[in-house]
XYZ file of C-alpha atoms in Angstrom:
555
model
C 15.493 36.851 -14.764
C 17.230 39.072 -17.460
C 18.851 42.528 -17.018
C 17.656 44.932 -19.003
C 16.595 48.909 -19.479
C 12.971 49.723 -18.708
C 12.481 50.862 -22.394
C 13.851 47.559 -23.469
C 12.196 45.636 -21.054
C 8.764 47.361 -22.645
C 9.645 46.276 -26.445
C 10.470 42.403 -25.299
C 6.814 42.281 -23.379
C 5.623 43.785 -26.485
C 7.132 41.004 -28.709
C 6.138 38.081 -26.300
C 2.747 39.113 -26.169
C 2.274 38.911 -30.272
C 1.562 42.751 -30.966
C 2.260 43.703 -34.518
C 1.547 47.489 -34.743
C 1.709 50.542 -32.280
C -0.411 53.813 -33.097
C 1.136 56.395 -32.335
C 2.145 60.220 -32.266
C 5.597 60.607 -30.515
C 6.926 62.952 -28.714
C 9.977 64.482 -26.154
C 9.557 62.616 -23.507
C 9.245 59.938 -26.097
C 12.694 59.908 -27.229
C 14.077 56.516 -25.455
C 11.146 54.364 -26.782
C 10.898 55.865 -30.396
C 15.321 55.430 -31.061
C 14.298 51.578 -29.951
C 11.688 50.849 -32.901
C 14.627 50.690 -35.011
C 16.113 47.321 -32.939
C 12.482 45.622 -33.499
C 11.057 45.262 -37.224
C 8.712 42.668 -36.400
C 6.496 45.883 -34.716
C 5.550 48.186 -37.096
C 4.889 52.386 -36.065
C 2.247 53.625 -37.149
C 2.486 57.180 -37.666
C -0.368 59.109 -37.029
C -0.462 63.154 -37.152
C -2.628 63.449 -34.246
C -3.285 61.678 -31.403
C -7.220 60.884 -31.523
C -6.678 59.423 -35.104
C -4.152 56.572 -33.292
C -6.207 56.050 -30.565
C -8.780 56.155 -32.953
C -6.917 53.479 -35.345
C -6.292 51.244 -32.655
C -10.237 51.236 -31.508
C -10.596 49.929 -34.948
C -8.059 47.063 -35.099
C -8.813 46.109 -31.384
C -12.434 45.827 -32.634
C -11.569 43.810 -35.403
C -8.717 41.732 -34.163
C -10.375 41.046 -30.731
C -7.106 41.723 -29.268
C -6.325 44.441 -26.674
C -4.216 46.743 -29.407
C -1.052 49.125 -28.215
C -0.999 52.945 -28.459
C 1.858 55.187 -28.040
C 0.929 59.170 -27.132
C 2.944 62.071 -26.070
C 2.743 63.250 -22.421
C -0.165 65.465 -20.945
C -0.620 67.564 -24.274
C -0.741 64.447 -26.217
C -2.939 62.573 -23.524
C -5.283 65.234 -23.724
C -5.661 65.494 -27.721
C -6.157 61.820 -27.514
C -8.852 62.188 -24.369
C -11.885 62.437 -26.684
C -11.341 59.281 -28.355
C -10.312 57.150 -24.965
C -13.459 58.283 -24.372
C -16.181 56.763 -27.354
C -12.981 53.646 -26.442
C -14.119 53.722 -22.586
C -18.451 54.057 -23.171
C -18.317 51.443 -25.592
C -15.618 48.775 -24.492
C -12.824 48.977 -27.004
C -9.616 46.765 -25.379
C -6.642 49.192 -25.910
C -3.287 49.573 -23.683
C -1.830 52.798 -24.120
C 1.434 54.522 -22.998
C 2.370 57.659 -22.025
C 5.538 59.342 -21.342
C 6.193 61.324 -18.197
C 8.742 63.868 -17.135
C 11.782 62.456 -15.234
C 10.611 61.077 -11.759
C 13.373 62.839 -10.372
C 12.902 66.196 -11.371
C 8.511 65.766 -11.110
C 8.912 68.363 -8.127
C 10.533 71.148 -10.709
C 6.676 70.881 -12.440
C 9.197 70.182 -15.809
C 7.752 71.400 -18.796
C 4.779 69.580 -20.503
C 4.487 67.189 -17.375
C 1.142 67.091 -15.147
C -0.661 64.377 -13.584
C -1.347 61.994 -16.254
C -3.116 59.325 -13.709
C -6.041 61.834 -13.144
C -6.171 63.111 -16.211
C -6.720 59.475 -17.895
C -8.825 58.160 -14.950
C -12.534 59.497 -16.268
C -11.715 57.646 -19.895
C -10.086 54.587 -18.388
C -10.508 50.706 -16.397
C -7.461 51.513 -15.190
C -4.374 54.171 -14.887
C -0.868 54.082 -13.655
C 2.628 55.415 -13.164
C 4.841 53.093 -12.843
C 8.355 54.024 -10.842
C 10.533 51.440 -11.454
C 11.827 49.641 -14.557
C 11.314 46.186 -12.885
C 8.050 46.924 -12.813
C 7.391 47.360 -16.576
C 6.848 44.062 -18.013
C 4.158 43.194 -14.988
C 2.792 46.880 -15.431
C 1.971 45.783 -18.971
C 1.135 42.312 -18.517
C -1.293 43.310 -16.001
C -2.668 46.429 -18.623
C -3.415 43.811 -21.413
C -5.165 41.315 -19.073
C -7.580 44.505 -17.479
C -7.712 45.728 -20.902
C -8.814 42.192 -22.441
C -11.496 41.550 -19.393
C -15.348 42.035 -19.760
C -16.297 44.740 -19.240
C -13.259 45.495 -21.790
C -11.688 49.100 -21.965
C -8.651 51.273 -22.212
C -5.930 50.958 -20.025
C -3.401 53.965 -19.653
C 0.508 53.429 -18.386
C 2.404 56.552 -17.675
C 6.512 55.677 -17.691
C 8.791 58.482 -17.046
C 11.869 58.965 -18.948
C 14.500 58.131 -16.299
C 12.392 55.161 -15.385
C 12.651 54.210 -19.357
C 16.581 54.453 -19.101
C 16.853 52.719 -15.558
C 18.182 48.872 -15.525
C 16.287 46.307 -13.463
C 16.414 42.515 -13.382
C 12.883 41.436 -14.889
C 10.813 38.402 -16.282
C 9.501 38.730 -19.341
C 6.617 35.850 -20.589
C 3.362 35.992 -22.075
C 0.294 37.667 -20.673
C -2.215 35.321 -19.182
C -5.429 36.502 -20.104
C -8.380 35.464 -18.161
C -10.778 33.522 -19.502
C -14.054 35.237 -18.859
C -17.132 32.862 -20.412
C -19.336 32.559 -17.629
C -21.770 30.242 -17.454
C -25.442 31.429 -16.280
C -26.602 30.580 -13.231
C -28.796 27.692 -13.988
C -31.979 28.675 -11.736
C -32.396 31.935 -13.111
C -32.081 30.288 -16.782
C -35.085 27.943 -15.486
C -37.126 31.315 -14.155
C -36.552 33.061 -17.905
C -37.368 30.370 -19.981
C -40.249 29.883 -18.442
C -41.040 33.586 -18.538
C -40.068 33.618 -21.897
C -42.323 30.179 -22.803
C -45.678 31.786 -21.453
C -45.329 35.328 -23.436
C -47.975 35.997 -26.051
C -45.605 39.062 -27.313
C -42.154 38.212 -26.300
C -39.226 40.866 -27.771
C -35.122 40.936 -27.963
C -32.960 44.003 -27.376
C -29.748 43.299 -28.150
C -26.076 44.757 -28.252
C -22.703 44.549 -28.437
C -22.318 41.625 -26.045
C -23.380 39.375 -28.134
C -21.154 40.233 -30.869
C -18.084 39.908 -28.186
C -19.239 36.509 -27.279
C -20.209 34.930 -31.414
C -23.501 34.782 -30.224
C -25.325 36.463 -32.806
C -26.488 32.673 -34.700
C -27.985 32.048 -31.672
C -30.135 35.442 -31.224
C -31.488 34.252 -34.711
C -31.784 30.892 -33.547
C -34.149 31.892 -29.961
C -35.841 34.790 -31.742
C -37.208 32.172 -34.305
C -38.217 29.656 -31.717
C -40.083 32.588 -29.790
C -41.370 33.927 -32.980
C -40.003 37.636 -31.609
C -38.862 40.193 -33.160
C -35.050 41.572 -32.073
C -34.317 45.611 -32.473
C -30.675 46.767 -31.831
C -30.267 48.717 -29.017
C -27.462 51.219 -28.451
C -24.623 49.376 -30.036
C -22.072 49.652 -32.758
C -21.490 46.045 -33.653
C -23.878 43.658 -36.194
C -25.029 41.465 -33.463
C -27.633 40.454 -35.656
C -27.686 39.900 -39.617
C -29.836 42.530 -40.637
C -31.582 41.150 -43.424
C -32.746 38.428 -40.848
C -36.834 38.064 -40.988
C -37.317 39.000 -37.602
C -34.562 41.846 -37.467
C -36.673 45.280 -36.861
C -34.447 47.889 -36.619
C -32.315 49.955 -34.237
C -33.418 51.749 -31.165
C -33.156 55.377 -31.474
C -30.717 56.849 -28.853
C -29.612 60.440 -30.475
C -32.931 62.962 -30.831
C -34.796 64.365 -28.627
C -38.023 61.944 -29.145
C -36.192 58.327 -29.114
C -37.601 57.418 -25.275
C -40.881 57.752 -26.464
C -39.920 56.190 -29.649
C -38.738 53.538 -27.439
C -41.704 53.253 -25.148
C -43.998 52.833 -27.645
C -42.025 49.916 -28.828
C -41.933 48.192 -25.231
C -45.554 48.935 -24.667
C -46.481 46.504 -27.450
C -44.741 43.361 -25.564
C -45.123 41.454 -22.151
C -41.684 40.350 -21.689
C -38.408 41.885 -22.773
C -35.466 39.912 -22.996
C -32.593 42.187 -23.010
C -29.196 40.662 -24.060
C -25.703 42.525 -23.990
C -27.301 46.001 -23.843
C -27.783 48.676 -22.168
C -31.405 49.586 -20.915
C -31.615 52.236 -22.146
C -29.119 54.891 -23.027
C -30.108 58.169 -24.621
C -28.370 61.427 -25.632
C -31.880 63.158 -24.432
C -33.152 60.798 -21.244
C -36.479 61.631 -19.654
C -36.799 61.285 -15.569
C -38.212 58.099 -14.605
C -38.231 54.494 -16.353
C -39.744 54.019 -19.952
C -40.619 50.377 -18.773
C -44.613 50.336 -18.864
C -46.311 48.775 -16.142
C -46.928 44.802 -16.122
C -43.486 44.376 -18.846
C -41.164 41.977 -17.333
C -38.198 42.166 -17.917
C -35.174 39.576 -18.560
C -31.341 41.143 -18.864
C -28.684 39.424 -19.653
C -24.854 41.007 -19.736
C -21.458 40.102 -18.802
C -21.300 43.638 -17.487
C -23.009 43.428 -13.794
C -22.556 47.083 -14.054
C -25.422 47.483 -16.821
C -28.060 44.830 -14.954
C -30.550 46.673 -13.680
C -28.832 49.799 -13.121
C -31.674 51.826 -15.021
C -34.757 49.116 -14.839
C -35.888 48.163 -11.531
C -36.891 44.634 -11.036
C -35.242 42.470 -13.863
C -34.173 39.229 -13.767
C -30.970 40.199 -13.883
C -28.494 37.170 -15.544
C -24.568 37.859 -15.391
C -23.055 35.508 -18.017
C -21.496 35.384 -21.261
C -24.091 36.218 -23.626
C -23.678 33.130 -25.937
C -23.629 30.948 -23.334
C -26.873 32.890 -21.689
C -28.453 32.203 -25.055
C -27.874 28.541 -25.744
C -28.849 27.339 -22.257
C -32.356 29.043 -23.098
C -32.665 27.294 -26.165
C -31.875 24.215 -24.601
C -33.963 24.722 -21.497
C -37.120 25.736 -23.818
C -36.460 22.563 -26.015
C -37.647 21.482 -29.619
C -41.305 22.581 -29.009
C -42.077 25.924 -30.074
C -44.067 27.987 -27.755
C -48.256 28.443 -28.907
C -48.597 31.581 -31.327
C -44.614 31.439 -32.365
C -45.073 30.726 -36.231
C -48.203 33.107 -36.693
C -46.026 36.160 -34.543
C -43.085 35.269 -36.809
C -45.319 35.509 -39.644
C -46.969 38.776 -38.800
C -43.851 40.517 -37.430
C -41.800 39.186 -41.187
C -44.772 40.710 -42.679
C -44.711 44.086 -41.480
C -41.027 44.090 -42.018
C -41.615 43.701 -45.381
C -43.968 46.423 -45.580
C -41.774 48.722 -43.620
C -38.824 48.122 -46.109
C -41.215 48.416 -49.295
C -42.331 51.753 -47.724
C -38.886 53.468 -47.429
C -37.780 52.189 -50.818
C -40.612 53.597 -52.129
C -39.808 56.939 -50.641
C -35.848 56.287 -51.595
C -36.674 56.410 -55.073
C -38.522 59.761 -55.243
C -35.561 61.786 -56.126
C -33.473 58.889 -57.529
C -31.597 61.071 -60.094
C -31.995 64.606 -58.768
C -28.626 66.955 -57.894
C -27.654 67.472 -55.431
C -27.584 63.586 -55.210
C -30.110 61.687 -53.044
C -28.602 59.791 -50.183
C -30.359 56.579 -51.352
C -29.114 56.655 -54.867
C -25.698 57.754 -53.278
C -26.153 53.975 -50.807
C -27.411 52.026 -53.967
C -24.850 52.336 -56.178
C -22.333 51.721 -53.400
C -23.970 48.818 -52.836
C -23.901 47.508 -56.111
C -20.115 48.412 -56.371
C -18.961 46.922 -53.220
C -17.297 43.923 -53.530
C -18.668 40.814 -51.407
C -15.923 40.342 -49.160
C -15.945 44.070 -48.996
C -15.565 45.302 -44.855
C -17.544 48.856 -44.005
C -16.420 51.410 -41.487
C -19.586 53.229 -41.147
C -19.542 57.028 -39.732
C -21.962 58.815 -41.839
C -24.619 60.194 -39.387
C -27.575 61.141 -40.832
C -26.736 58.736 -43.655
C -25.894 55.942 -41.762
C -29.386 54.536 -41.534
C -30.092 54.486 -45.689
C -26.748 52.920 -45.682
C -27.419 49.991 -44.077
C -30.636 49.178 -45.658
C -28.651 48.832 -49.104
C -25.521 47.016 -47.595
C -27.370 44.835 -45.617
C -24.364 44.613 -42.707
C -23.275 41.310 -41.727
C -21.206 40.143 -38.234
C -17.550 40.640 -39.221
C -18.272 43.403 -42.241
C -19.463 46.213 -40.476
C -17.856 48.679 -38.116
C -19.266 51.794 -36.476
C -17.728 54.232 -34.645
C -18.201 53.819 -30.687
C -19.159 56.205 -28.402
C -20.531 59.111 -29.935
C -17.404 61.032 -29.961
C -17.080 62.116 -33.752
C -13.691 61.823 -35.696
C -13.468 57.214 -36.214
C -14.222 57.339 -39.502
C -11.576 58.551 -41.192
C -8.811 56.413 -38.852
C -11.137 53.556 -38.218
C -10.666 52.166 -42.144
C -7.127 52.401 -42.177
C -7.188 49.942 -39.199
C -9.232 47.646 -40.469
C -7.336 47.089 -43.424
C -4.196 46.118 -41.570
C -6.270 43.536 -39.461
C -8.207 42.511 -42.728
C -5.281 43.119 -45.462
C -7.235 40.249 -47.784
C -10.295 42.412 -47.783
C -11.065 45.505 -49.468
C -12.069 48.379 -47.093
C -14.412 51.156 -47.520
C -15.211 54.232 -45.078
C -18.028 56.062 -45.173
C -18.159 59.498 -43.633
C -19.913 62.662 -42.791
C -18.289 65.331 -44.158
C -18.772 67.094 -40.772
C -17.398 64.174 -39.004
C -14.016 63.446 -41.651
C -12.454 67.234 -40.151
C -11.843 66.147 -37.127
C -9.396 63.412 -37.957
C -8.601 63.977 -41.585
C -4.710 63.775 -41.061
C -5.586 59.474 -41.263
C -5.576 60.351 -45.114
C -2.189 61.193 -44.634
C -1.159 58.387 -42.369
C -2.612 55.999 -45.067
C -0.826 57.412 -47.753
C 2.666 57.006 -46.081
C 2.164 53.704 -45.075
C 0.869 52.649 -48.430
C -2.943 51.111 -46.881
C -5.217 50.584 -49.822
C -8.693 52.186 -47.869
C -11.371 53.839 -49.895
C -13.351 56.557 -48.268
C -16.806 57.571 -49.291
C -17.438 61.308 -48.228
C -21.487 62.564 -47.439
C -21.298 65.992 -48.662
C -24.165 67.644 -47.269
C -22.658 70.629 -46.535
C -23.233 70.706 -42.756
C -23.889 69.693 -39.420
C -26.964 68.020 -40.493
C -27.645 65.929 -37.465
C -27.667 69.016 -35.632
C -30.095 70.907 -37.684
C -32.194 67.538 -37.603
C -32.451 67.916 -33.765
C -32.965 71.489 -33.836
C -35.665 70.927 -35.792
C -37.195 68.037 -33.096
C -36.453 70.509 -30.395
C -38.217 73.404 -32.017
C -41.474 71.627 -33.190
C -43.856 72.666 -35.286
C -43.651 76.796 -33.887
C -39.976 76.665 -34.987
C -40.042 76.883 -38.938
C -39.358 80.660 -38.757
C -36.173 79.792 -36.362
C -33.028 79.504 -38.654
C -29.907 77.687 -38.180
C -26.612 79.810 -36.567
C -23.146 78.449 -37.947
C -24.135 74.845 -38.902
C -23.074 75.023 -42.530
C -20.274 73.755 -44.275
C -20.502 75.553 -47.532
C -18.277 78.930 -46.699
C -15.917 78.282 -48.021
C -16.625 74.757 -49.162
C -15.112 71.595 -48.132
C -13.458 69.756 -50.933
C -12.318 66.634 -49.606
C -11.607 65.451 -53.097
C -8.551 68.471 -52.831
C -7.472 68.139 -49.503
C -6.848 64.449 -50.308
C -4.778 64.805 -53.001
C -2.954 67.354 -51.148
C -2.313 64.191 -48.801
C -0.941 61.730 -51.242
C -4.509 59.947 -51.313
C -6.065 59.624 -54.980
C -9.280 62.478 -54.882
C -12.590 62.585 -56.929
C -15.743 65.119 -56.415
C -18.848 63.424 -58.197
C -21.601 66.126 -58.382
C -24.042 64.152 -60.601
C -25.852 60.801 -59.642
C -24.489 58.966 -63.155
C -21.080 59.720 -62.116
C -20.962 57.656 -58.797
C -20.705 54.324 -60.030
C -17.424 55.073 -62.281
C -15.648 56.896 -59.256
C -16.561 54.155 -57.153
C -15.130 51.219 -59.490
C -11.789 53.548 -60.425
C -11.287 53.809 -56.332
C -12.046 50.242 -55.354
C -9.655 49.110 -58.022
C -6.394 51.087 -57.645
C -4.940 49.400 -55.118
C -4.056 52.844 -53.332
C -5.806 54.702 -50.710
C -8.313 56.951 -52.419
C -11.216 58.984 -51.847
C -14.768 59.848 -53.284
C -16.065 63.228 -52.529
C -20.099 63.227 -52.959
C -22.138 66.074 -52.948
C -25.313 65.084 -51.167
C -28.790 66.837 -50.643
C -28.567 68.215 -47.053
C -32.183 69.926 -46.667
C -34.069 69.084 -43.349
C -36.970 70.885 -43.969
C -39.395 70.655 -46.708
């Protein structure tokens, strides 16, 4: 054992465990752990103006490192502000371990200034919350909030340490966590029961989600889709967890208007067995009572997550396993033979893919070079621009759809914000770039969704991160006029829309960015994308393209 101060005790654990940055806004009760940064170079602060954008930051590099990452906030005030994004961390899985400081543990009965109880205030958003009392207990107290963070289902983890507890000296061990190693195998009799479920189905279908991007697994969703000659849809998720340009790839489930159950119904209705894998059945902004499962579907779920089998569909086989190993022992149970009808489904279902994709181009290029610029043309020529090894953060809402069909995402290259909560996308590419620094990094946001963390310019610019943002000026909540719209029907087009613009005044993110230290450009005209694209991408700076987009919902 070693003698040291809680708040050193907290920086060694830090250092034996390999973490290289801490997001952070600091604060009073703050003061022991902040002086200390200076004693340990090899960890790097990252200062953030708010304290959403570095929980928000460390989503991001958790995501892309697949390592729990470390947050530093400010007591309850600063808890609080960062509440909103603990929770998009929390609903979609995000491994972070974050700590809080806490009033003197001596003086909590005095109700000191700022202090309140942090444990119940991070439980909702959490796996786990605690304050600790003791300084021997800190290197344990973290230990044990990386491995809880780190274990499926993965989440935040929140660590309240009061100041006196910070300065107090204890005799302590400080080693490596020992992370659990979590790849379960599947139970080998239910494998048996689905493949031969899945062997017999004249319209077999995948749903799959982030589970199998946590596990690699996404090769072999190609891999059992093409032996089953099924198509896969996405369902709520945020990771690629298939290529998207793959054949058999349909599309993502709707989960935010009012008519995605029925959307998703009619989807289900057209199969006889549903093999669900790393997903969530079903989760909508707008569920209806009851299940959307028709009658006679069977249904196959697989998750690491017991919590999601069968919590909404009655009656599953319900596998708990690590999705990539769930996966390969079906393809190995079903064999080399591929089941009767597999090549003429795979056929049809590439076919009307094809037709699908012809049809919306089609419909892109119908106001290719109007102004306000089209969102397609807006998606093309960032396509064109990006560079190969190019990794997207993608929050731009009602442009987030046309922006995949041009970039085509690919496991490892594509981010989304988790969740729901807006505010990742500004944060989420600075993150990125310090877990990918080899790879140029582009964010592409809603200009709606940039104000709520748009101090990340800032934090980018002091820190020197080379990100690119890509703005979606449409002048408004547009996703909220979309569902207004849904909600209204057809008797609504005399309804209009109350304080869901962005135009008075205007946002000029091109402005506000420079007033940030961030290079800024507004491109108004469709021939002027491509050159503000190419001068951002190559300075080597953190920079930003403002682009004013068509926002109309109605025709």
């Amino acid at each position: 054992m070693t003698r040291l101060t809680g708040k050193r005790a907290l920086f060694e654990q830090l250092v034996a465990d390999g973490v290289r940055y801490i997001f952070g806004n600091p604060g009073t009760t703050e003061q022991a752990f902040q002086d200390l940064l200076q004693d340990y170079p090899q960890l790097t602060y990252v200062l953030c103006l708010h304290e959403g954008v570095a929980v928000s930051m460390a989503d991001s590099y958790a995501r892309a490192t697949r390592k729990p990452a470390f947050v530093e906030l400010h007591i309850a005030p600063g808890l609080g502000n960062g509440g909103g994004m603990l929770f998009n961390a929390k609903a979609s899985h995000s491994p972070l371990v974050v700590y809080v400081g806490q009033g003197a543990s001596r003086a909590m009965l005095q109700e000191p200034l700022l202090s309140g109880d942090l444990v119940a205030m991070a439980e909702p958003n959490t796996k786990w919350a605690h304050q600790l009392a003791h300084a021997a207990d800190v290197p344990q107290a973290l230990r044990r909030a990386f491995k809880i963070a780190d274990e499926p289902p993965q989440g935040p983890v929140v660590l309240a340490i009061p100041i006196d507890v910070m300065d107090e000296e204890a005799d302590v061990t400080i080693q490596p966590t020992s992370f659990t190693r979590w790849r379960a195998h599947p139970d080998p009799a239910a494998i048996d029961e689905a493949a031969a479920l899945l062997a017999a189905s004249a319209r077999p279908l995948l749903i799959v989600g982030d589970g199998v991007a946590l596990s690699d697994g996404q090769a072999d969703v190609a891999a059992l889709a093409e032996h089953l000659g099924a198509p896969i849809y996405q369902g709520y998720s945020t990771e690629v967890n298939v290529a998207t340009d793959h054949p058999l790839f349909m599309g993502t489930l709707p989960t935010t208007d009012a008519g995605a159950p029925e959307a998703t119904r009619r989807v289900l209705a057209r199969h006889d067995v549903l093999l669900a894998v790393g997903t969530p059945l079903f989760r909508f902004i707008f569920p209806g009572p009851g299940s959307i499962v028709p009658d006679g579907l069977k249904v196959i779920q697989v998750d690491i997550d017991g919590w999601e089998i069968g919590k909404n569909v009655p009656g599953a086989l319900g596998i708990r396993a690590d999705c990539r190993a769930a996966l390969r022992a079906l393809l190995d149970r079903l064999g080399s033979r591929r089941p009767a009808g597999a090549s003429e489904r795979a056929a049809a279902i590439g076919a009307e893919r094809r037709a699908a994709r012809e049809k919306a181009l089609a419909s892109d290029g119908l106001g290719w070079d109007e102004t306000p610029i089209s969102v397609p043309r807006l998606m093309s020529e960032l396509a064109a621009a990006l560079p190969p090894e190019a990794a997207v953060f993608d929050e731009a809402i009602t442009s987030s759809a046309t922006l995949q069909r041009y970039i085509a995402p690919r496991p490892g290259g594509y981010f989304r914000g988790r969740g729901g909560g807006l505010g990742p996308g500004m944060p989420g590419p600075v993150a990125l770039k310090l877990a990918m620094p080899d790879r140029p990094v582009v964010g592409v946001v809603g200009d709606g969704a940039a104000m709520y963390t748009v101090s990340a310019l800032w934090t980018a610019a002091h820190h020197r991160i080379p990100v690119t943002w890509v703005v979606c000026g449409n002048a408004s909540y547009r996703i909220l006029k979309q569902n207004l719209v849904d909600y209204l029907g057809p008797g609504g087009t005399d309804r209009r829309f109350v304080e869901l613009e962005l135009s008075d005044p205007p946002l000029r993110y091109d402005r506000i960015a420079e007033a940030m230290g961030v290079h800024g450009r507004r491109v108004e005209r469709p021939e002027e994308i491509r050159p503000a694209l190419e001068e951002a991408l190559g300075l080597g700076a953190p920079a930003l393209v403002d682009v004013a987009l068509q926002g109309r919902v109605r025709s």
